[in-house]
Structures are given as C-alpha cells and as structure tokens.
Amino acid sequence: MITGSQGAFGSALKRALEGKGARGVGVRFGVDWTYSDYSRLEEKLREADVLILSHGSKKEQAMAANCTSWVALINRYRQLRREAGKPSEIWGLGSEIELHPAWGIKDLEAYLESKRAFAHYAAKLYRDPDLIYRHIVPSAFRSRMGFGLMSAKTAVRIALFFLERDWRYIPVTYTGFAFFNYLRFRKLGA
C-alpha cells in the first residue's frame, strides 16, 4: 500500500514495483483517508505486505502530512498485522533536510521540523526487531513540492537498487547529505 501514490515519487515507485510484478495499492488523501479518519484504510492496511509512506507537504499542515499521519498509519498497520499474525514491513520517504538547515528559507522551517520529528520516530522503528523498517532519504527531486536536479523516476531507480539489496537505510543522494545523515539517524534511535 502506497500513500502519496499520486505524487512524483509515489507514482514512480508504484509503476516501478508493478513493473516487477508487485500488486500495488495506491491510496489517496481526502478520498481514502484524512488526518482525522483512517478507518477506510483498515482492510488495505491489514492486507498490505509492505506499507510505503510517501505522502507529504512542505507547507500546508506539514507536521500532520509528514509526521503525525505517518505515525498513526504505522501504528494502525502494525496493530492490524499483529492481530493477523503477519509480519510488518514499512518504507518511509525521509529527506536530506533531516540533517541540513532550512538555509534561511522561511517556507522550509515547518517542513524541516516535521521531517526531523518523524526521523526521531523512524530511528526507533529502524532498531525494532519486530518489523522491517526502511528509511529512504533522497536529495531534492523534481515534484510539485519543488525543484531538484533529478527526476522522481531517477530517485526511485536509485532507491530500488538499494532496496533490492536489502538495505534498510537508503541514501538517494547527489549531495552526500544522506550519507552523513545516516550517522545522525543511527544515534537518534539509540
């Protein structure tokens, strides 16, 4: 199950996974769920072998879009999978902003706070022996959220290279920040 499957990264990932034989289920904010109602996702969460979180926002309700909704979906997914006696695997789309500053750009401050808040939670998931958590950390890529030097399709190709090799921390970077962020990320979960 992929959130943000209408966005640049989510749609590219969904197409790539389906091309490899996966049966992806994309869910849409406002149609399948809202920040206050996840009930319509119950069956999809229960059946999802992998929960892929790629929705988000740089501006409107950034904390809800990039952190609190992710935590709510993860908690519900884990509970439903545990009740069904099935393992949980979660992929979360992080950001290099978990490490670097907002560069004085006022609009990025809420995004930075929300992504760092989730990174603290994700680092604990990363160490949790009861599930597989994979943290995908891309440099900026072209999307409705802003400009980047690589396309979402390229970011997905790089992510899949590492995912297919069973990596749990996936650096998708041309700046190198994601590599340095790995050191910080490991400390967060300690």
PDB file of C-alpha atoms in Angstrom:
ATOM      1  CA  MET A   1       0.000   0.000   0.000  1.00  0.00           C
ATOM      2  CA  ILE A   2       1.453   3.331  -1.069  1.00  0.00           C
ATOM      3  CA  THR A   3       0.398   6.704   0.298  1.00  0.00           C
ATOM      4  CA  GLY A   4       1.199   9.640  -1.912  1.00  0.00           C
ATOM      5  CA  SER A   5       0.745   7.443  -4.972  1.00  0.00           C
ATOM      6  CA  GLN A   6      -0.439  10.490  -6.924  1.00  0.00           C
ATOM      7  CA  GLY A   7       2.781  12.364  -6.163  1.00  0.00           C
ATOM      8  CA  ALA A   8       6.007  12.280  -8.131  1.00  0.00           C
ATOM      9  CA  PHE A   9       7.906   9.721  -6.029  1.00  0.00           C
ATOM     10  CA  GLY A  10       4.903   7.595  -5.031  1.00  0.00           C
ATOM     11  CA  SER A  11       3.584   7.253  -8.579  1.00  0.00           C
ATOM     12  CA  ALA A  12       7.045   6.462  -9.972  1.00  0.00           C
ATOM     13  CA  LEU A  13       7.591   3.866  -7.229  1.00  0.00           C
ATOM     14  CA  LYS A  14       4.180   2.307  -7.791  1.00  0.00           C
ATOM     15  CA  ARG A  15       4.837   1.960 -11.543  1.00  0.00           C
ATOM     16  CA  ALA A  16       8.318   0.513 -10.944  1.00  0.00           C
ATOM     17  CA  LEU A  17       7.089  -2.038  -8.395  1.00  0.00           C
ATOM     18  CA  GLU A  18       4.165  -3.063 -10.602  1.00  0.00           C
ATOM     19  CA  GLY A  19       6.663  -3.494 -13.455  1.00  0.00           C
ATOM     20  CA  LYS A  20       8.472  -6.010 -11.243  1.00  0.00           C
ATOM     21  CA  GLY A  21       5.254  -7.936 -10.599  1.00  0.00           C
ATOM     22  CA  ALA A  22       4.068  -6.311  -7.374  1.00  0.00           C
ATOM     23  CA  ARG A  23       0.409  -5.563  -6.948  1.00  0.00           C
ATOM     24  CA  GLY A  24       0.407  -2.029  -5.620  1.00  0.00           C
ATOM     25  CA  VAL A  25      -2.499  -0.341  -3.970  1.00  0.00           C
ATOM     26  CA  GLY A  26      -2.279   3.410  -4.020  1.00  0.00           C
ATOM     27  CA  VAL A  27      -4.399   5.322  -1.546  1.00  0.00           C
ATOM     28  CA  ARG A  28      -5.358   8.966  -1.825  1.00  0.00           C
ATOM     29  CA  PHE A  29      -5.573  11.593   0.866  1.00  0.00           C
ATOM     30  CA  GLY A  30      -9.052  13.090   1.035  1.00  0.00           C
ATOM     31  CA  VAL A  31     -10.564  10.070  -0.737  1.00  0.00           C
ATOM     32  CA  ASP A  32      -9.348   7.024   1.194  1.00  0.00           C
ATOM     33  CA  TRP A  33      -8.265   8.796   4.370  1.00  0.00           C
ATOM     34  CA  THR A  34      -7.862  12.121   6.143  1.00  0.00           C
ATOM     35  CA  TYR A  35      -5.742  13.255   9.067  1.00  0.00           C
ATOM     36  CA  SER A  36      -8.690  12.593  11.372  1.00  0.00           C
ATOM     37  CA  ASP A  37     -10.105   9.422   9.782  1.00  0.00           C
ATOM     38  CA  TYR A  38      -8.084   6.373   8.762  1.00  0.00           C
ATOM     39  CA  SER A  39     -10.996   3.926   9.092  1.00  0.00           C
ATOM     40  CA  ARG A  40     -11.472   3.438   5.328  1.00  0.00           C
ATOM     41  CA  LEU A  41      -7.931   2.034   5.145  1.00  0.00           C
ATOM     42  CA  GLU A  42      -8.481  -0.818   7.603  1.00  0.00           C
ATOM     43  CA  GLU A  43      -8.739  -3.634   5.065  1.00  0.00           C
ATOM     44  CA  LYS A  44      -5.956  -2.274   2.856  1.00  0.00           C
ATOM     45  CA  LEU A  45      -3.651  -1.902   5.854  1.00  0.00           C
ATOM     46  CA  ARG A  46      -4.487  -5.412   7.044  1.00  0.00           C
ATOM     47  CA  GLU A  47      -3.681  -6.916   3.638  1.00  0.00           C
ATOM     48  CA  ALA A  48      -0.611  -4.825   2.772  1.00  0.00           C
ATOM     49  CA  ASP A  49       2.610  -6.812   2.807  1.00  0.00           C
ATOM     50  CA  VAL A  50       4.504  -3.508   2.782  1.00  0.00           C
ATOM     51  CA  LEU A  51       3.283  -0.084   3.905  1.00  0.00           C
ATOM     52  CA  ILE A  52       5.025   2.611   1.857  1.00  0.00           C
ATOM     53  CA  LEU A  53       4.663   6.168   3.140  1.00  0.00           C
ATOM     54  CA  SER A  54       5.449   8.776   0.521  1.00  0.00           C
ATOM     55  CA  HIS A  55       2.824  11.460   1.079  1.00  0.00           C
ATOM     56  CA  GLY A  56       3.771  14.828   2.478  1.00  0.00           C
ATOM     57  CA  SER A  57       3.736  18.584   2.273  1.00  0.00           C
ATOM     58  CA  LYS A  58       6.295  21.350   2.555  1.00  0.00           C
ATOM     59  CA  LYS A  59       3.750  23.972   3.535  1.00  0.00           C
ATOM     60  CA  GLU A  60       0.160  23.152   4.461  1.00  0.00           C
ATOM     61  CA  GLN A  61      -0.143  21.170   7.667  1.00  0.00           C
ATOM     62  CA  ALA A  62       3.449  19.962   7.344  1.00  0.00           C
ATOM     63  CA  MET A  63       3.534  18.256  10.756  1.00  0.00           C
ATOM     64  CA  ALA A  64       0.327  16.328  10.035  1.00  0.00           C
ATOM     65  CA  ALA A  65       1.437  15.492   6.490  1.00  0.00           C
ATOM     66  CA  ASN A  66       4.996  14.427   7.307  1.00  0.00           C
ATOM     67  CA  CYS A  67       4.848  13.084  10.843  1.00  0.00           C
ATOM     68  CA  THR A  68       1.641  12.594  12.803  1.00  0.00           C
ATOM     69  CA  SER A  69      -0.284  10.914   9.965  1.00  0.00           C
ATOM     70  CA  TRP A  70       2.705   8.647   9.314  1.00  0.00           C
ATOM     71  CA  VAL A  71       2.840   7.615  12.967  1.00  0.00           C
ATOM     72  CA  ALA A  72      -0.918   6.985  13.034  1.00  0.00           C
ATOM     73  CA  LEU A  73      -0.788   4.861   9.873  1.00  0.00           C
ATOM     74  CA  ILE A  74       2.227   2.902  11.104  1.00  0.00           C
ATOM     75  CA  ASN A  75       0.670   2.199  14.486  1.00  0.00           C
ATOM     76  CA  ARG A  76      -2.600   1.029  12.937  1.00  0.00           C
ATOM     77  CA  TYR A  77      -0.815  -1.075  10.301  1.00  0.00           C
ATOM     78  CA  ARG A  78       1.344  -2.773  12.918  1.00  0.00           C
ATOM     79  CA  GLN A  79      -1.643  -3.484  15.153  1.00  0.00           C
ATOM     80  CA  LEU A  80      -3.690  -5.000  12.304  1.00  0.00           C
ATOM     81  CA  ARG A  81      -0.763  -7.095  11.057  1.00  0.00           C
ATOM     82  CA  ARG A  82      -0.003  -8.298  14.598  1.00  0.00           C
ATOM     83  CA  GLU A  83      -3.656  -9.322  15.084  1.00  0.00           C
ATOM     84  CA  ALA A  84      -3.489 -11.264  11.804  1.00  0.00           C
ATOM     85  CA  GLY A  85      -0.212 -12.923  12.847  1.00  0.00           C
ATOM     86  CA  LYS A  86       1.613 -11.374   9.890  1.00  0.00           C
ATOM     87  CA  PRO A  87       4.941  -9.508   9.834  1.00  0.00           C
ATOM     88  CA  SER A  88       5.175  -5.762   9.206  1.00  0.00           C
ATOM     89  CA  GLU A  89       7.404  -4.043   6.687  1.00  0.00           C
ATOM     90  CA  ILE A  90       7.377  -0.267   6.325  1.00  0.00           C
ATOM     91  CA  TRP A  91       9.201   2.048   3.929  1.00  0.00           C
ATOM     92  CA  GLY A  92       9.273   5.745   4.799  1.00  0.00           C
ATOM     93  CA  LEU A  93      10.351   8.551   2.470  1.00  0.00           C
ATOM     94  CA  GLY A  94      12.638  10.773   4.505  1.00  0.00           C
ATOM     95  CA  SER A  95      14.575  13.783   3.326  1.00  0.00           C
ATOM     96  CA  GLU A  96      18.059  15.201   3.471  1.00  0.00           C
ATOM     97  CA  ILE A  97      16.542  18.108   5.402  1.00  0.00           C
ATOM     98  CA  GLU A  98      16.678  15.776   8.407  1.00  0.00           C
ATOM     99  CA  LEU A  99      20.355  16.821   8.520  1.00  0.00           C
ATOM    100  CA  HIS A 100      20.817  20.182   6.855  1.00  0.00           C
ATOM    101  CA  PRO A 101      19.255  23.515   7.863  1.00  0.00           C
ATOM    102  CA  ALA A 102      16.429  25.337   6.113  1.00  0.00           C
ATOM    103  CA  TRP A 103      19.050  27.718   4.682  1.00  0.00           C
ATOM    104  CA  GLY A 104      17.066  30.695   5.971  1.00  0.00           C
ATOM    105  CA  ILE A 105      14.079  29.818   3.787  1.00  0.00           C
ATOM    106  CA  LYS A 106      11.050  30.505   5.965  1.00  0.00           C
ATOM    107  CA  ASP A 107       8.813  28.109   3.994  1.00  0.00           C
ATOM    108  CA  LEU A 108      11.177  25.197   4.715  1.00  0.00           C
ATOM    109  CA  GLU A 109      11.146  25.578   8.505  1.00  0.00           C
ATOM    110  CA  ALA A 110       7.857  23.718   9.070  1.00  0.00           C
ATOM    111  CA  TYR A 111       8.973  21.023   6.636  1.00  0.00           C
ATOM    112  CA  LEU A 112      12.297  20.670   8.459  1.00  0.00           C
ATOM    113  CA  GLU A 113      10.609  20.368  11.866  1.00  0.00           C
ATOM    114  CA  SER A 114       8.114  17.769  10.621  1.00  0.00           C
ATOM    115  CA  LYS A 115      10.695  15.621   8.825  1.00  0.00           C
ATOM    116  CA  ARG A 116      13.054  15.707  11.811  1.00  0.00           C
ATOM    117  CA  ALA A 117      10.216  14.798  14.175  1.00  0.00           C
ATOM    118  CA  PHE A 118       9.402  11.762  12.066  1.00  0.00           C
ATOM    119  CA  ALA A 119      13.098  10.850  11.758  1.00  0.00           C
ATOM    120  CA  HIS A 120      13.246  10.516  15.571  1.00  0.00           C
ATOM    121  CA  TYR A 121      10.327   8.082  15.450  1.00  0.00           C
ATOM    122  CA  ALA A 122      11.711   6.297  12.368  1.00  0.00           C
ATOM    123  CA  ALA A 123      15.073   5.726  14.017  1.00  0.00           C
ATOM    124  CA  LYS A 124      13.309   3.725  16.734  1.00  0.00           C
ATOM    125  CA  LEU A 125      11.456   1.703  14.097  1.00  0.00           C
ATOM    126  CA  TYR A 126      14.772   1.061  12.379  1.00  0.00           C
ATOM    127  CA  ARG A 127      16.012  -0.704  15.507  1.00  0.00           C
ATOM    128  CA  ASP A 128      12.753  -2.517  16.333  1.00  0.00           C
ATOM    129  CA  PRO A 129      13.267  -6.293  15.972  1.00  0.00           C
ATOM    130  CA  ASP A 130       9.526  -6.867  15.452  1.00  0.00           C
ATOM    131  CA  LEU A 131       9.399  -5.277  11.995  1.00  0.00           C
ATOM    132  CA  ILE A 132      11.429  -4.267   8.968  1.00  0.00           C
ATOM    133  CA  TYR A 133      11.686  -0.515   8.559  1.00  0.00           C
ATOM    134  CA  ARG A 134      13.426   1.018   5.539  1.00  0.00           C
ATOM    135  CA  HIS A 135      14.223   4.742   5.538  1.00  0.00           C
ATOM    136  CA  ILE A 136      14.605   6.212   2.034  1.00  0.00           C
ATOM    137  CA  VAL A 137      16.486   9.528   2.114  1.00  0.00           C
ATOM    138  CA  PRO A 138      16.538  11.356  -1.216  1.00  0.00           C
ATOM    139  CA  SER A 139      18.105  14.609  -2.251  1.00  0.00           C
ATOM    140  CA  ALA A 140      15.613  17.035  -3.769  1.00  0.00           C
ATOM    141  CA  PHE A 141      13.916  15.655  -6.882  1.00  0.00           C
ATOM    142  CA  ARG A 142      11.507  17.315  -9.290  1.00  0.00           C
ATOM    143  CA  SER A 143       7.953  17.286  -7.991  1.00  0.00           C
ATOM    144  CA  ARG A 144       5.047  19.601  -7.166  1.00  0.00           C
ATOM    145  CA  MET A 145       6.832  20.246  -3.871  1.00  0.00           C
ATOM    146  CA  GLY A 146       9.778  21.865  -5.615  1.00  0.00           C
ATOM    147  CA  PHE A 147      12.729  21.641  -7.968  1.00  0.00           C
ATOM    148  CA  GLY A 148      15.510  19.091  -7.813  1.00  0.00           C
ATOM    149  CA  LEU A 149      18.380  18.023 -10.021  1.00  0.00           C
ATOM    150  CA  MET A 150      16.998  14.519 -10.545  1.00  0.00           C
ATOM    151  CA  SER A 151      13.602  13.260 -11.588  1.00  0.00           C
ATOM    152  CA  ALA A 152      11.415  11.214  -9.260  1.00  0.00           C
ATOM    153  CA  LYS A 153      11.885   8.287 -11.658  1.00  0.00           C
ATOM    154  CA  THR A 154      15.665   8.503 -11.172  1.00  0.00           C
ATOM    155  CA  ALA A 155      15.237   8.752  -7.396  1.00  0.00           C
ATOM    156  CA  VAL A 156      13.083   5.613  -7.478  1.00  0.00           C
ATOM    157  CA  ARG A 157      15.614   3.724  -9.610  1.00  0.00           C
ATOM    158  CA  ILE A 158      18.373   4.532  -7.124  1.00  0.00           C
ATOM    159  CA  ALA A 159      16.152   3.607  -4.159  1.00  0.00           C
ATOM    160  CA  LEU A 160      15.230   0.280  -5.775  1.00  0.00           C
ATOM    161  CA  PHE A 161      18.904  -0.502  -6.346  1.00  0.00           C
ATOM    162  CA  PHE A 162      19.445  -0.419  -2.569  1.00  0.00           C
ATOM    163  CA  LEU A 163      16.069  -1.939  -1.673  1.00  0.00           C
ATOM    164  CA  GLU A 164      16.767  -4.944  -3.903  1.00  0.00           C
ATOM    165  CA  ARG A 165      19.983  -5.438  -1.925  1.00  0.00           C
ATOM    166  CA  ASP A 166      18.039  -5.458   1.356  1.00  0.00           C
ATOM    167  CA  TRP A 167      19.363  -2.139   2.669  1.00  0.00           C
ATOM    168  CA  ARG A 168      17.339  -0.552   5.439  1.00  0.00           C
ATOM    169  CA  TYR A 169      18.768   2.945   5.167  1.00  0.00           C
ATOM    170  CA  ILE A 170      18.608   4.009   1.528  1.00  0.00           C
ATOM    171  CA  PRO A 171      20.668   7.086   0.521  1.00  0.00           C
ATOM    172  CA  VAL A 172      19.380   8.574  -2.744  1.00  0.00           C
ATOM    173  CA  THR A 173      21.799  11.442  -2.955  1.00  0.00           C
ATOM    174  CA  TYR A 174      23.839  13.630  -5.236  1.00  0.00           C
ATOM    175  CA  THR A 175      24.821  15.989  -2.416  1.00  0.00           C
ATOM    176  CA  GLY A 176      26.129  13.415   0.031  1.00  0.00           C
ATOM    177  CA  PHE A 177      23.953  14.684   2.902  1.00  0.00           C
ATOM    178  CA  ALA A 178      22.123  11.360   3.103  1.00  0.00           C
ATOM    179  CA  PHE A 179      25.379   9.566   3.893  1.00  0.00           C
ATOM    180  CA  PHE A 180      26.174  11.955   6.741  1.00  0.00           C
ATOM    181  CA  ASN A 181      22.562  11.797   7.883  1.00  0.00           C
ATOM    182  CA  TYR A 182      22.965   8.040   8.377  1.00  0.00           C
ATOM    183  CA  LEU A 183      25.365   8.674  11.259  1.00  0.00           C
ATOM    184  CA  ARG A 184      22.887  11.062  12.895  1.00  0.00           C
ATOM    185  CA  PHE A 185      19.942   8.748  12.164  1.00  0.00           C
ATOM    186  CA  ARG A 186      21.641   5.828  13.930  1.00  0.00           C
ATOM    187  CA  LYS A 187      22.229   7.980  17.013  1.00  0.00           C
ATOM    188  CA  LEU A 188      18.575   9.094  17.093  1.00  0.00           C
ATOM    189  CA  GLY A 189      17.370   5.552  17.616  1.00  0.00           C
ATOM    190  CA  ALA A 190      19.799   4.780  20.412  1.00  0.00           C
TER     191      ALA A 190
END
